[in-house]
Amino acid sequence: MTDTRHLVVVGNGMVGHRLVSALRDRDEHGEWRITVLGEETRQAYDRVALSSYVDGTSEEELRLAELVDPLVDLRLGDPVVAIDRERRTVRTASGAALTYDALVLATGSVPFVPPVPGKDLPNCFVYRTLDDLDAIQAAAAAAVAKPGPGRRSAVVVGGGLLGLEAARAMRLLGLSPQVVEIAPRLMPAQVDEGGGALLRELVTGQDIAVRTGVAVSGIREERDRLVATLSDEVELDADLVVFSAGIRAQDALARSCDLPVGERGGVLVDARCRTHDENIWAIGECAALEGRTYGLVAPGYAMAEVVADRLLGGRATMTPEELDMSTKLKLLGVEVASFGDAHATTEGALEVVVNDPVAGTYSKIVVSDDAQTLLGGVLVGDASKYSTLRPLVGAKLPADPVAMIAPGGVELGADALPDSAQICSCNAVTKGTLKNAIHAEGCRTVPDLKACTKAGTTCGSCVPLLKKMLVDEGVEVSKALCEHFTYSRAELFEIIASTGIRTFTELVEKHGTGRGCDLCKPAVASILASLGNGHIHEGEQATLQDTNDHFLANMQRNGTYSVVPRIAGGEITPEGLIVIGEVARDFGLYTKITGGQRIDMFGARVEQLPAIWKRLVDAGFESGHAYGKSLRTVKSCVGSSWCRYGVQDSVGMAVLLELRYRGLRSPHKLKSGVSGCARECAEARSKDFGVIATEKGWNLYVGGNGGATPKHAQLLVQDVDQETLIRTIDRYLMFYIRTADRLQRTAPWLEGLEGGLDHLREVIVDDSLGICAELDAAMALHVENYADEWRGVLEDPKKLERFVSFVNEPGTPDPTISFVTERGQPVPAPRAGDPEPVLIGVPAFGRQEVQ
Amino acid sequence: MTTTDERPAAETLDTDLRWETACPLERLQPERGVAALFGDEQVAIFRTHDGSLHALGNVDPRSGAAVLSRGIVGDRGGEPIVASPVYKEAYSLVDGRCLDAPGVSVPVHPVRLRDGLVQIGLR
Ligand code: SRM
Ligand SMILES: Cc1cc2nc3c(=O)[nH]c(=O)nc-3n(C[C@H](O)[C@H](O)[C@H](O)COP(=O)(O)OP(=O)(O)OC[C@H]3O[C@@H](n4cnc5c(N)ncnc54)[C@H](O)[C@@H]3O)c2cc1C
Ligand code: SF4
Ligand code: FES
């Protein structure tokens, strides 16, 4: 082991941070002791995601992995003010002097503010750091709180990537943004004329005013506000002005110690990222690599890796040609991506453009003169192809160029790419590295790949491709239900339907292995129930049910249950309300109006359920199936019975539909809504199937979803009469029940259905597969055989037997359950070590699944 | 663990055990649990498809709710398990360890069948 040397890093931004973590990862023998001197007072954070701060992402969430390491000394809020190259020391603002063996400059950039009069007035800001955003938020809040009429507004100087992000942030803060861009189009560096025209339209549609081809020439204060004068003499009133007109490399330190800088700024470095001083390196935005600076994080990360390697005696170099300057607008709800040679500057390059103003998409790819090699491209309006096209830059085109960008054209997967293709450009991760992570290191999920390779951890735009890669490499491709069945749910459905097998034991013995688990048993139970197999607790079926179905109630976090009687269409009589009120009062239950237009009573102990339900059933209520993967509610609006706009009886229709499909077991829960007119008060388009009244009949929308990934339902049939409507819904539901995966809602099912909505329409309207008669018969069977599950339990002493707290002490309440009073109602008493909040999708404690 | 043919697979020699009766065997539906209360100790009792009996502590360590008896019974790679009904981690019916979280486990109790009655050994 050599003597420990001292590395001083100036700047604790994204690239400085990457250098330190890369060096600490590789420096196994502790050759280097590191001191980081940062000007900002905060720990390094993800500047690329800066704008999400105004969306509510916290500083903690933006923070990069903390560097807790005995060999790293992090000193924040103390910028370096001078370098003495001769003595190899740096001096900081606080007066500290440090001697270095190697010095790395990672000082990033400073925002460029055009030298216009008034630029330093209060309420003029730049957009670079969390401190900037804190100041902007405070000013915006003060502006919004000002008395007086009119919207508060912000002028954003610069219409590039950053300017558009800033403009959206202003809108989120409650201001009307006006973007002023000197070039003739928005995002001039990335987007061509055709794309720019569409981009302008899309941005304007987001309530952001755009002026191109003009510059801000001055700013003055007038009556407590600002007035920005433009080069065409237009004056814009504003409460604040944000400069996002570009950046300049922060090379002040280098200049002051006579290190050469590039013509357009930036510390000059060679391919090793070394400055003219052997002991000083420069990386990230402050570096001018062979004269050129890079305003994106990926090249900076690559430089950090090179220097980490060099400091340990490696021979890595940078090759500017390989630097990826691809960009994708992350926010704004407007998709823009540009990659490779977007402006077709390569000799002989050809441009292929597909412009669809109706759909609001513009796609261009740039190919070599022989149309064989992809050079670059621009995507506006729909950038979904970005993640597959970008890694193909420089590679042979796998398909005809037009087909690659045309709507409905070739769908490219990661399989079309060579191993050397960079899948994640932010972190320079190639397809080969990812393959290795999958096969040699056992990565099975996107989070695995992120942890193992860093791919997908920066801008996130490569994540769709990571998913595709897992599938291509045979990881997620398996539709097998679980270790006991190699079949998908749809395949099992066919097996059960065609063989007539009606017990789990027979099924698992003939078509599976072992004794099943919590994945396959409820799925099989659901299939058996969909095929009309009597009460869900009949015989062996009882053992397959999830706890909710087993006790016909939803388990809560303290082991008690909730009780939800059906209130079809949300319509309930005063007597019904009184009964629910009395039951809740008598059993001491917490009550709440649900999001599904009904009433939920919480806190029932398992042994109380039969008595509670006896009262409800006697009063004419029935199970609401809030516990089942089955129809939940059909929400309604008051419709033509009361509303002055209603054109049909939406409540009547909702009740009819809810009673028709109640109890129908399905791969996941089903929700519906019926609105009496296009004002859509029942939110039908967020439902698995939604019905909206028209003057002529009913429109049916399918595949909507709330939840974690909201989706609007799509129009399946229009202006149909009641009979057609019901027939179409019958078939839609039965087709879904047969073919969906376990726990797949209708929205992802429809999305994954080959041929999509058109195919669905062919199958259930035009009967292209000839299965409609079967689907109709299956639904008829369901409607005919429906019986209230709770009544079924109350009438059968054998089924009632299980509703006890303890086999040996049936009436004794579970001693671990207790309540406290909150806002006048009982809620579970906190327990020692109460569960940490459950995050969806984070494997905090092994496997978990949301019900 | 013991089998239903009254020949205990591994009758424990621990003489400090106090045996308590939970219920008649018929009360246990194969692959569905029941809970029993002995003093303030809650036990989840299961009968698997092959007839074996198992008893674990009833409290789910993750949520603190006394509900393990209400989970789905099955196997992982042949090892009999119950999946907690709250967040679905699997617990081995044989040794009580959590298969999804290293280091987490629930207590295991000896079970035996006497005159058609399921009995639990308590310490
Ligand atoms: C009670 C209620 C909240 C409330 O206080 O209003 C509720 C409560 C639960 N919801 Fe919900 N959801 C309720 C309306 C909704 C709605 C709004 C709606 O239906 O209009 C949604 C969004 C719409 C949608 O489903 O598309 C909703 C989206 C979810 C999701 C996410 C589904 C998805 O597709 O992403 C889950 C998780 C799941 O099912 O996997 C969930 C799961 C749950 C569970 C079952 C979680 C659990 O396993 O314990 C909650 C227990 C309910 C109980 O014990 O009774 N709940 N849940 C609402 C009951 C409505 C009803 O009358 O049945
Ligand atoms: C709103 C916004 C959106 C962006 N979006 C993207 C994107 O989508 N994709 C992309 O690739 N890039 C994006 N970027 C650019 C990306 O953030 C930068 O490329 C990256 O942060 C550069 O890292 P760096 O370490 O070189 O500089 P920085 O992250 O700026 O870090 C430099 C640090 O050095 C400190 N410093 C300066 N002088 C001194 C001194 N004398 N002493 C001590 N410390 C000093 C600074 O205070 C700063 O903390 C975006 C930037 C912004 C502002
Ligand atoms: S959707 Fe139409 S009919 Fe229904 S309440 Fe709203 S405005 Fe009235
Ligand atoms: S390309 Fe940005 S995180 Fe992968």
Tab-separated table of C-alpha atoms in Angstrom, chain A residues 137-410:
chain	number	residue	atom	x	y	z
A	137	GLN	CA	-41.347	30.050	-4.319
A	138	ALA	CA	-41.355	32.725	-1.639
A	139	ALA	CA	-41.679	35.516	-4.217
A	140	ALA	CA	-44.433	33.681	-6.085
A	141	ALA	CA	-46.358	33.107	-2.865
A	142	ALA	CA	-46.047	36.786	-1.977
A	143	ALA	CA	-47.237	37.777	-5.466
A	144	VAL	CA	-50.219	35.434	-5.349
A	145	ALA	CA	-51.167	36.790	-1.926
A	146	LYS	CA	-51.145	40.402	-3.137
A	147	PRO	CA	-54.612	41.968	-3.102
A	148	GLY	CA	-56.122	43.248	-6.333
A	149	PRO	CA	-57.618	41.723	-9.463
A	150	GLY	CA	-55.895	39.861	-12.295
A	151	ARG	CA	-53.608	36.832	-12.553
A	152	ARG	CA	-50.057	37.186	-11.285
A	153	SER	CA	-47.527	36.576	-13.990
A	154	ALA	CA	-43.915	35.665	-14.568
A	155	VAL	CA	-41.673	36.400	-17.522
A	156	VAL	CA	-39.314	33.547	-18.294
A	157	VAL	CA	-36.300	34.664	-20.298
A	158	GLY	CA	-35.243	31.794	-22.547
A	159	GLY	CA	-37.299	29.121	-24.291
A	160	GLY	CA	-34.883	26.217	-24.163
A	161	LEU	CA	-35.199	23.068	-22.137
A	162	LEU	CA	-34.584	24.910	-18.873
A	163	GLY	CA	-36.848	27.823	-19.752
A	164	LEU	CA	-39.755	25.494	-20.425
A	165	GLU	CA	-39.154	23.676	-17.173
A	166	ALA	CA	-39.036	27.013	-15.385
A	167	ALA	CA	-42.240	28.146	-17.105
A	168	ARG	CA	-44.070	25.092	-15.924
A	169	ALA	CA	-42.774	25.617	-12.419
A	170	MET	CA	-44.167	29.171	-12.528
A	171	ARG	CA	-47.545	27.835	-13.519
A	172	LEU	CA	-47.495	25.312	-10.707
A	173	LEU	CA	-46.760	28.187	-8.347
A	174	GLY	CA	-49.945	29.895	-9.501
A	175	LEU	CA	-48.473	32.420	-11.931
A	176	SER	CA	-49.187	32.914	-15.652
A	177	PRO	CA	-45.873	32.337	-17.397
A	178	GLN	CA	-44.753	34.129	-20.549
A	179	VAL	CA	-41.739	32.662	-22.265
A	180	VAL	CA	-39.534	35.012	-24.290
A	181	GLU	CA	-37.113	33.297	-26.693
A	182	ILE	CA	-34.705	35.126	-28.947
A	183	ALA	CA	-34.487	32.310	-31.518
A	184	PRO	CA	-37.355	31.802	-33.968
A	185	ARG	CA	-38.538	28.653	-32.167
A	186	LEU	CA	-38.579	26.973	-28.783
A	187	MET	CA	-35.758	24.613	-27.781
A	188	PRO	CA	-33.673	25.770	-30.739
A	189	ALA	CA	-30.705	23.658	-29.731
A	190	GLN	CA	-32.620	20.409	-29.861
A	191	VAL	CA	-35.601	20.784	-32.104
A	192	ASP	CA	-35.903	21.641	-35.803
A	193	GLU	CA	-38.381	24.013	-37.384
A	194	GLY	CA	-41.178	21.514	-37.914
A	195	GLY	CA	-40.903	20.146	-34.403
A	196	GLY	CA	-40.639	23.673	-33.008
A	197	ALA	CA	-43.937	24.716	-34.586
A	198	LEU	CA	-45.773	21.789	-33.001
A	199	LEU	CA	-43.969	22.257	-29.705
A	200	ARG	CA	-45.145	25.853	-29.576
A	201	GLU	CA	-48.710	24.747	-30.056
A	202	LEU	CA	-48.476	22.112	-27.344
A	203	VAL	CA	-46.799	24.483	-24.900
A	204	THR	CA	-49.359	27.220	-25.535
A	205	GLY	CA	-52.040	24.626	-24.868
A	206	GLN	CA	-50.558	24.262	-21.384
A	207	ASP	CA	-51.401	27.880	-20.571
A	208	ILE	CA	-47.903	29.098	-21.216
A	209	ALA	CA	-47.673	32.156	-23.467
A	210	VAL	CA	-44.796	32.081	-25.946
A	211	ARG	CA	-43.030	34.878	-27.818
A	212	THR	CA	-40.233	33.852	-30.147
A	213	GLY	CA	-37.804	35.949	-32.190
A	214	VAL	CA	-37.682	38.682	-29.546
A	215	ALA	CA	-35.326	39.479	-26.683
A	216	VAL	CA	-35.819	41.150	-23.335
A	217	SER	CA	-34.131	44.536	-23.551
A	218	GLY	CA	-34.780	45.967	-20.109
A	219	ILE	CA	-36.625	45.565	-16.833
A	220	ARG	CA	-37.958	48.307	-14.581
A	221	GLU	CA	-40.016	48.570	-11.432
A	222	GLU	CA	-43.421	50.175	-11.637
A	223	ARG	CA	-46.052	50.328	-8.926
A	224	ASP	CA	-44.821	47.358	-6.969
A	225	ARG	CA	-44.440	45.160	-10.065
A	226	LEU	CA	-41.909	44.653	-12.814
A	227	VAL	CA	-42.234	45.642	-16.457
A	228	ALA	CA	-40.115	43.809	-19.016
A	229	THR	CA	-39.532	45.621	-22.308
A	230	LEU	CA	-38.951	43.450	-25.338
A	231	SER	CA	-36.883	44.211	-28.441
A	232	ASP	CA	-40.102	44.787	-30.425
A	233	GLU	CA	-41.115	47.372	-27.827
A	234	VAL	CA	-43.883	45.276	-26.367
A	235	GLU	CA	-44.068	45.668	-22.584
A	236	LEU	CA	-44.957	42.757	-20.325
A	237	ASP	CA	-46.124	43.210	-16.729
A	238	ALA	CA	-44.676	40.657	-14.375
A	239	ASP	CA	-44.462	39.867	-10.705
A	240	LEU	CA	-41.239	38.071	-11.229
A	241	VAL	CA	-38.673	37.458	-13.930
A	242	VAL	CA	-36.741	34.232	-14.232
A	243	PHE	CA	-33.580	34.079	-16.323
A	244	SER	CA	-32.958	30.732	-17.910
A	245	ALA	CA	-31.163	31.904	-20.982
A	246	GLY	CA	-28.304	29.468	-20.899
A	247	ILE	CA	-25.294	28.682	-18.773
A	248	ARG	CA	-21.627	29.606	-18.666
A	249	ALA	CA	-18.954	27.296	-17.349
A	250	GLN	CA	-17.840	28.320	-13.839
A	251	ASP	CA	-14.143	28.756	-14.604
A	252	ALA	CA	-13.318	31.762	-12.383
A	253	LEU	CA	-10.859	29.813	-10.218
A	254	ALA	CA	-8.969	28.525	-13.231
A	255	ARG	CA	-8.719	32.011	-14.718
A	256	SER	CA	-7.412	33.444	-11.464
A	257	CYS	CA	-4.551	30.949	-11.342
A	258	ASP	CA	-3.786	31.262	-15.047
A	259	LEU	CA	-4.984	27.870	-16.159
A	260	PRO	CA	-5.933	28.080	-19.844
A	261	VAL	CA	-9.648	28.213	-20.596
A	262	GLY	CA	-11.554	27.501	-23.806
A	263	GLU	CA	-12.507	30.148	-26.349
A	264	ARG	CA	-16.073	30.083	-25.105
A	265	GLY	CA	-15.136	29.489	-21.486
A	266	GLY	CA	-14.536	26.315	-19.493
A	267	VAL	CA	-11.297	24.961	-18.085
A	268	LEU	CA	-9.382	23.388	-20.958
A	269	VAL	CA	-8.753	19.680	-20.452
A	270	ASP	CA	-7.413	16.892	-22.624
A	271	ALA	CA	-8.943	13.483	-23.164
A	272	ARG	CA	-7.765	12.476	-19.684
A	273	CYS	CA	-9.697	15.445	-18.239
A	274	ARG	CA	-6.391	16.918	-17.115
A	275	THR	CA	-5.776	20.667	-17.276
A	276	HIS	CA	-2.454	22.163	-18.316
A	277	ASP	CA	-1.326	21.609	-14.741
A	278	GLU	CA	-0.444	17.937	-14.200
A	279	ASN	CA	-1.982	17.978	-10.723
A	280	ILE	CA	-5.272	19.613	-11.608
A	281	TRP	CA	-8.221	18.000	-13.311
A	282	ALA	CA	-11.559	19.462	-14.354
A	283	ILE	CA	-14.808	17.582	-14.868
A	284	GLY	CA	-18.479	18.275	-15.510
A	285	GLU	CA	-19.912	21.483	-16.819
A	286	CYS	CA	-16.900	23.590	-15.852
A	287	ALA	CA	-14.593	21.591	-18.115
A	288	ALA	CA	-13.938	22.367	-21.773
A	289	LEU	CA	-13.024	18.997	-23.217
A	290	GLU	CA	-10.923	19.724	-26.267
A	291	GLY	CA	-12.454	23.185	-26.261
A	292	ARG	CA	-16.082	22.234	-25.869
A	293	THR	CA	-18.312	22.372	-22.787
A	294	TYR	CA	-21.220	20.052	-22.135
A	295	GLY	CA	-24.379	21.184	-20.334
A	296	LEU	CA	-25.703	17.748	-19.524
A	297	VAL	CA	-24.983	15.370	-16.729
A	298	ALA	CA	-24.064	12.252	-18.725
A	299	PRO	CA	-20.827	13.647	-20.183
A	300	GLY	CA	-19.928	14.903	-16.703
A	301	TYR	CA	-20.438	11.463	-15.206
A	302	ALA	CA	-18.252	9.973	-17.919
A	303	MET	CA	-15.513	12.498	-17.069
A	304	ALA	CA	-15.820	11.639	-13.369
A	305	GLU	CA	-15.305	7.970	-14.177
A	306	VAL	CA	-12.238	8.769	-16.282
A	307	VAL	CA	-10.618	10.794	-13.512
A	308	ALA	CA	-11.438	8.172	-10.863
A	309	ASP	CA	-9.713	5.629	-13.065
A	310	ARG	CA	-6.719	7.844	-13.762
A	311	LEU	CA	-6.195	8.692	-10.095
A	312	LEU	CA	-5.784	4.983	-9.461
A	313	GLY	CA	-3.301	4.600	-12.284
A	314	GLY	CA	-5.762	3.562	-14.988
A	315	ARG	CA	-5.646	4.649	-18.607
A	316	ALA	CA	-9.237	5.659	-19.342
A	317	THR	CA	-9.851	8.505	-21.774
A	318	MET	CA	-12.784	10.531	-23.026
A	319	THR	CA	-13.812	10.427	-26.638
A	320	PRO	CA	-15.986	13.452	-27.328
A	321	GLU	CA	-17.559	11.847	-30.389
A	322	GLU	CA	-19.144	9.286	-28.145
A	323	LEU	CA	-20.693	11.811	-25.818
A	324	ASP	CA	-24.388	11.563	-25.816
A	325	MET	CA	-26.163	14.891	-26.100
A	326	SER	CA	-29.638	13.424	-26.136
A	327	THR	CA	-32.270	15.280	-24.211
A	328	LYS	CA	-35.798	14.708	-23.213
A	329	LEU	CA	-38.097	17.249	-21.646
A	330	LYS	CA	-39.054	15.714	-18.341
A	331	LEU	CA	-42.025	17.748	-17.273
A	332	LEU	CA	-44.687	19.942	-18.778
A	333	GLY	CA	-46.884	17.111	-20.022
A	334	VAL	CA	-45.453	17.858	-23.459
A	335	GLU	CA	-43.146	15.191	-24.752
A	336	VAL	CA	-40.034	16.330	-26.581
A	337	ALA	CA	-36.916	14.349	-27.249
A	338	SER	CA	-33.906	14.998	-29.375
A	339	PHE	CA	-30.920	12.760	-29.837
A	340	GLY	CA	-27.815	12.259	-31.900
A	341	ASP	CA	-27.387	14.474	-34.947
A	342	ALA	CA	-30.803	16.072	-34.582
A	343	HIS	CA	-30.038	18.857	-37.015
A	344	ALA	CA	-28.716	16.591	-39.768
A	345	THR	CA	-25.313	18.252	-39.886
A	346	THR	CA	-23.540	15.074	-40.993
A	347	GLU	CA	-22.469	15.200	-44.628
A	348	GLY	CA	-25.169	13.760	-46.874
A	349	ALA	CA	-27.532	13.007	-43.993
A	350	LEU	CA	-31.148	12.363	-44.949
A	351	GLU	CA	-34.149	13.383	-42.890
A	352	VAL	CA	-37.293	11.316	-42.640
A	353	VAL	CA	-40.255	13.176	-41.168
A	354	VAL	CA	-43.686	11.988	-40.121
A	355	ASN	CA	-45.795	14.993	-39.138
A	356	ASP	CA	-49.289	14.375	-37.816
A	357	PRO	CA	-50.818	17.699	-36.784
A	358	VAL	CA	-54.152	16.093	-35.906
A	359	ALA	CA	-52.654	13.649	-33.442
A	360	GLY	CA	-50.221	16.373	-32.355
A	361	THR	CA	-47.064	14.425	-33.052
A	362	TYR	CA	-43.943	15.191	-35.036
A	363	SER	CA	-41.226	12.604	-35.540
A	364	LYS	CA	-38.040	12.981	-37.484
A	365	ILE	CA	-35.132	10.638	-37.827
A	366	VAL	CA	-31.832	11.496	-39.426
A	367	VAL	CA	-30.128	8.687	-41.327
A	368	SER	CA	-26.865	8.324	-43.234
A	369	ASP	CA	-26.766	9.008	-46.983
A	370	ASP	CA	-27.314	5.331	-47.771
A	371	ALA	CA	-30.292	5.244	-45.368
A	372	GLN	CA	-28.591	2.406	-43.478
A	373	THR	CA	-27.425	4.010	-40.242
A	374	LEU	CA	-29.432	5.988	-37.699
A	375	LEU	CA	-27.772	9.322	-36.883
A	376	GLY	CA	-30.286	11.108	-34.737
A	377	GLY	CA	-33.806	12.391	-34.431
A	378	VAL	CA	-36.408	14.680	-32.963
A	379	LEU	CA	-39.684	13.572	-31.404
A	380	VAL	CA	-42.384	16.030	-30.351
A	381	GLY	CA	-45.796	15.243	-28.906
A	382	ASP	CA	-45.091	11.561	-28.396
A	383	ALA	CA	-41.596	10.646	-27.310
A	384	SER	CA	-42.356	7.051	-26.440
A	385	LYS	CA	-39.974	5.803	-29.136
A	386	TYR	CA	-37.095	7.762	-27.632
A	387	SER	CA	-35.862	5.032	-25.366
A	388	THR	CA	-35.596	2.522	-28.198
A	389	LEU	CA	-34.309	4.859	-30.899
A	390	ARG	CA	-31.604	6.654	-28.935
A	391	PRO	CA	-29.451	3.602	-28.250
A	392	LEU	CA	-29.634	2.754	-31.955
A	393	VAL	CA	-27.716	5.900	-32.949
A	394	GLY	CA	-24.709	4.813	-34.986
A	395	ALA	CA	-26.102	1.339	-35.518
A	396	LYS	CA	-27.554	-0.209	-38.621
A	397	LEU	CA	-31.254	0.462	-38.986
A	398	PRO	CA	-33.232	-2.665	-38.143
A	399	ALA	CA	-36.189	-1.597	-40.289
A	400	ASP	CA	-37.340	0.813	-42.940
A	401	PRO	CA	-36.815	4.369	-41.600
A	402	VAL	CA	-40.414	5.467	-42.197
A	403	ALA	CA	-41.840	2.366	-40.547
A	404	MET	CA	-39.745	3.091	-37.491
A	405	ILE	CA	-41.498	6.362	-36.736
A	406	ALA	CA	-44.860	5.942	-38.443
A	407	PRO	CA	-47.842	5.456	-36.136
A	408	GLY	CA	-48.555	1.751	-35.860
A	409	GLY	CA	-45.172	1.035	-37.461
A	410	VAL	CA	-42.446	-1.266	-36.216
